[in-house]
Structure formats: C-alpha cells, structure tokens
Short mmCIF file of C-alpha atoms in Angstrom, two decimals:
data_model
loop_
_atom_site.label_atom_id
_atom_site.label_comp_id
_atom_site.label_asym_id
_atom_site.label_seq_id
_atom_site.Cartn_x
_atom_site.Cartn_y
_atom_site.Cartn_z
CA MET Q 954 116.13 154.54 94.86
CA LYS Q 955 113.73 157.40 96.15
CA LYS Q 956 112.15 157.02 99.55
CA CYS Q 957 109.79 157.87 102.29
CA VAL Q 958 108.69 156.92 106.08
CA PHE Q 959 105.34 156.40 106.40
CA ALA Q 960 104.42 157.29 110.47
CA GLY Q 961 101.72 156.41 113.18
CA THR Q 962 100.15 154.72 115.78
CA PHE Q 963 98.45 152.92 113.47
CA ASP Q 964 95.75 151.26 116.34
CA PRO Q 965 94.52 150.12 114.63
CA PHE Q 966 96.02 150.67 110.72
CA THR Q 967 92.72 152.12 108.41
CA LEU Q 968 92.10 151.52 105.06
CA GLY Q 969 92.82 156.14 104.98
CA HIS Q 970 96.58 154.40 105.77
CA GLU Q 971 96.23 152.12 103.41
CA LYS Q 972 95.44 155.20 101.15
CA ILE Q 973 97.74 157.02 102.02
CA VAL Q 974 101.05 154.29 101.48
CA GLU Q 975 99.04 153.30 97.77
CA LYS Q 976 99.45 156.64 96.78
CA ALA Q 977 102.91 157.55 97.95
CA LEU Q 978 104.16 154.66 96.29
CA LEU Q 979 103.23 156.12 92.95
CA TYR Q 980 106.03 158.93 93.77
CA TYR Q 981 108.24 156.01 95.67
CA ASP Q 982 110.17 152.93 95.18
CA LYS Q 983 110.73 152.61 99.12
CA VAL Q 984 107.23 153.65 101.89
CA TYR Q 985 108.60 152.61 105.19
CA VAL Q 986 105.47 152.52 107.34
CA VAL Q 987 106.85 152.84 110.82
CA ILE Q 988 104.12 151.89 114.28
CA GLY Q 989 105.83 155.37 116.78
CA VAL Q 990 104.96 155.68 119.83
CA ASN Q 991 103.19 158.82 120.91
CA PRO Q 992 102.86 159.69 124.76
CA GLU Q 993 99.91 161.18 124.27
CA LYS Q 994 98.26 157.56 123.00
CA LYS Q 995 97.79 154.21 124.67
CA PRO Q 996 97.36 151.87 121.74
CA PHE Q 997 94.79 149.02 122.43
CA PHE Q 998 96.30 147.04 120.38
CA SER Q 999 99.90 145.68 120.69
CA VAL Q 1000 102.48 146.39 119.09
CA GLU Q 1001 103.20 143.21 117.41
CA GLU Q 1002 99.61 142.47 116.68
CA ARG Q 1003 100.02 146.07 115.07
CA LEU Q 1004 103.25 145.11 113.38
CA GLY Q 1005 101.38 141.70 111.32
CA PHE Q 1006 98.15 143.78 110.36
CA ILE Q 1007 100.05 146.24 108.07
CA ARG Q 1008 102.51 143.44 107.12
CA GLU Q 1009 99.62 141.81 105.99
CA CYS Q 1010 98.10 144.64 103.47
CA PHE Q 1011 101.70 144.16 102.74
CA LYS Q 1012 102.92 141.22 102.02
CA ASN Q 1013 102.96 140.31 98.15
CA ASP Q 1014 104.94 143.88 97.81
CA ASP Q 1015 107.74 144.03 98.51
CA ARG Q 1016 108.60 147.50 98.22
CA VAL Q 1017 107.25 148.29 101.59
CA GLU Q 1018 108.62 147.93 104.88
CA VAL Q 1019 106.93 148.38 108.02
CA ASP Q 1020 108.99 148.53 111.09
CA PHE Q 1021 108.65 149.97 114.63
CA ASN Q 1022 110.57 152.87 116.10
CA SER Q 1023 110.33 153.80 119.79
CA GLY Q 1024 111.78 157.18 119.50
CA PHE Q 1025 111.57 160.21 117.93
CA THR Q 1026 110.57 159.85 113.75
CA VAL Q 1027 113.43 162.29 112.56
CA ASP Q 1028 115.74 159.84 114.48
CA PHE Q 1029 115.34 156.94 112.47
CA LEU Q 1030 114.46 158.79 109.29
CA LYS Q 1031 118.18 160.39 109.39
CA LYS Q 1032 119.39 156.71 110.52
CA ASN Q 1033 117.78 155.42 106.97
CA GLY Q 1034 118.49 158.17 105.08
CA VAL Q 1035 115.55 159.09 104.25
CA THR Q 1036 114.87 162.80 103.77
CA ASP Q 1037 110.76 163.15 102.51
CA TYR Q 1038 108.68 162.22 105.23
CA VAL Q 1039 104.82 161.20 103.74
CA ARG Q 1040 102.34 162.77 106.12
CA GLY Q 1041 97.85 161.74 105.96
CA ILE Q 1042 95.46 164.60 105.98
CA ARG Q 1043 91.59 164.02 106.60
CA ASN Q 1044 91.10 167.51 107.13
CA ASP Q 1045 91.63 171.44 108.00
CA ALA Q 1046 92.56 170.03 112.08
CA ASP Q 1047 95.36 167.49 110.55
CA VAL Q 1048 96.44 170.49 108.10
CA LYS Q 1049 96.81 172.31 111.59
CA TYR Q 1050 98.30 169.64 113.81
CA GLU Q 1051 100.92 168.63 110.88
CA LYS Q 1052 102.11 172.50 110.10
CA ALA Q 1053 102.77 172.82 114.31
CA ASP Q 1054 104.66 168.88 113.74
CA GLU Q 1055 106.94 170.13 111.29
CA GLU Q 1056 108.07 173.26 112.99
CA VAL Q 1057 109.22 170.88 115.57
CA ASN Q 1058 110.72 168.42 113.38
CA ARG Q 1059 112.40 171.07 110.99
CA LYS Q 1060 115.16 172.28 113.55
CA LEU Q 1061 116.06 168.31 114.32
CA TYR Q 1062 116.36 167.64 110.95
CA PRO Q 1063 117.15 170.61 108.33
CA GLU Q 1064 116.88 168.34 105.05
CA LEU Q 1065 113.00 167.19 105.84
CA ASN Q 1066 110.80 167.09 103.57
CA TYR Q 1067 107.05 166.90 104.69
CA VAL Q 1068 105.36 165.40 102.37
CA TYR Q 1069 100.81 165.54 102.70
CA ILE Q 1070 98.91 162.88 100.47
CA ARG Q 1071 95.69 163.81 101.54
CA CYS Q 1072 93.38 160.82 101.68
CA GLY Q 1073 89.98 161.32 99.66
CA LYS Q 1074 86.83 162.10 100.58
CA ASP Q 1075 85.83 157.98 101.31
CA SER Q 1076 88.49 157.75 104.18
CA GLU Q 1077 88.19 161.75 105.48
CA ASN Q 1078 85.96 160.36 108.70
CA VAL Q 1079 87.41 157.25 109.28
CA SER Q 1080 90.10 157.60 111.84
CA SER Q 1081 91.43 154.67 114.45
CA THR Q 1082 89.44 155.76 117.41
CA LEU Q 1083 86.29 155.39 114.76
CA VAL Q 1084 86.85 151.65 114.10
CA LYS Q 1085 88.06 150.66 118.22
CA GLU Q 1086 84.16 152.94 118.98
CA LYS Q 1087 82.55 150.49 116.80
CA LEU Q 1088 84.22 147.09 117.34
CA TYR Q 1089 82.90 147.88 120.99
CA LYS Q 1090 79.34 148.51 120.11
CA GLY Q 1091 79.54 145.38 118.49
CA GLU Q 1092 78.91 147.32 114.58
CA SER Q 1093 80.44 146.89 111.54
CA VAL Q 1094 83.80 148.13 110.53
CA SER Q 1095 83.21 147.11 106.94
CA GLY Q 1096 84.77 149.91 104.31
CA LEU Q 1097 87.10 151.23 107.57
CA LEU Q 1098 90.03 148.37 107.67
CA PRO Q 1099 91.83 147.11 104.84
CA GLU Q 1100 90.39 143.88 103.26
CA LYS Q 1101 93.35 141.94 103.72
CA SER Q 1102 94.17 142.66 107.52
CA GLU Q 1103 90.12 143.65 108.41
CA LYS Q 1104 89.60 139.74 109.71
CA LEU Q 1105 92.72 140.13 111.62
CA VAL Q 1106 91.80 143.23 113.29
CA ILE Q 1107 88.51 141.66 114.31
CA ASN Q 1108 89.81 138.47 115.79
CA ALA Q 1109 92.27 139.59 117.55
CA PHE Q 1110 89.85 142.20 119.04
CA ASN Q 1111 87.44 139.53 120.45
CA ASP Q 1112 90.16 137.65 122.34
CA LYS Q 1113 91.81 141.07 124.00
CA ILE Q 1114 88.01 141.86 125.40
CA LYS Q 1115 87.35 138.37 125.71
CA ASN Q 1116 90.66 138.23 128.67
CA LEU Q 1117 89.28 140.83 130.19
CA LYS Q 1118 86.06 140.10 130.95
#
C-alpha cells in the first residue's frame, strides 16, 4: 500500500488543503492528514475542532486518515512506516520555507521523500490566516473553505467569539 503524510496546523483546514489531499489521492492508497504542533503558531481552533473539520470533509473516504501528532512529523512518519511527506505549495515563499524544512528533516529521516504538490491557481492566495481575518470582519468565506466543513468552521468561530464577549 502506497502511503503519504500531509501535515500542518490546519487552523482551519482550507479549500487549498482539501485540494492537496485530493491530488495526493491520485497517487496514494492512503493519505494521513496530520494536525501538528507548530511552536511559532497559536491556533484559534482547538485540536478537537480541527480534527472534526477535516474528518467531516473526508468522512466517506476511508483512504484518508485524520490524526494529531504532538511531536516531530518525522517521528510520526517513521512510526507509521511512511516515507512520502506531501507538502502543499502556493507560491515561491512556500517553496523557500519547505526547502529549508526538508534539509533539516532529511538529517533526521534519510529515507524521507518530500513530495511537493501545487494547490492550484484558484487557491494560491488562500490561507488559514485569511479565513480567520475574513471571519473576524464578518465577511464571506465562501470559496475559501471546503463545502463540507464551511458551516462547522463558521459556527465554531462564532461560538468562540460569543464566549469572548
């Protein structure tokens, strides 16, 4: 069975993320979508909420497994016997960041294969940060989130904002 890991903070999981998974499924029998911890980011949504958003998107596709990993992604890859690490690319800044990350991770896991997948023109400016900014401003996020999880994300966002007031 050909497997890969697609990891990120996914705060929240966007349409671009969904497209990366769909493209990965063209080449892999199993895609692990893994929510990781990035010490440089403070997520707005809880791990449980983010797991729920992603699981809703792929609830009818047993080729996608959604998980959480609090350690290094390379450790998750090793533990699950996966060597292919899918990275979504929107622009040149993403390429630069991923290449630096790849260099470090290859030292930790020499068997690691980085697989770069472009999200597509219609998603190259979509980010989780943009989604949250639009939600804060009360603007539409239609076309930025997967249809299957859009209402869940909006409702979770609105509930959190109500609780802050």
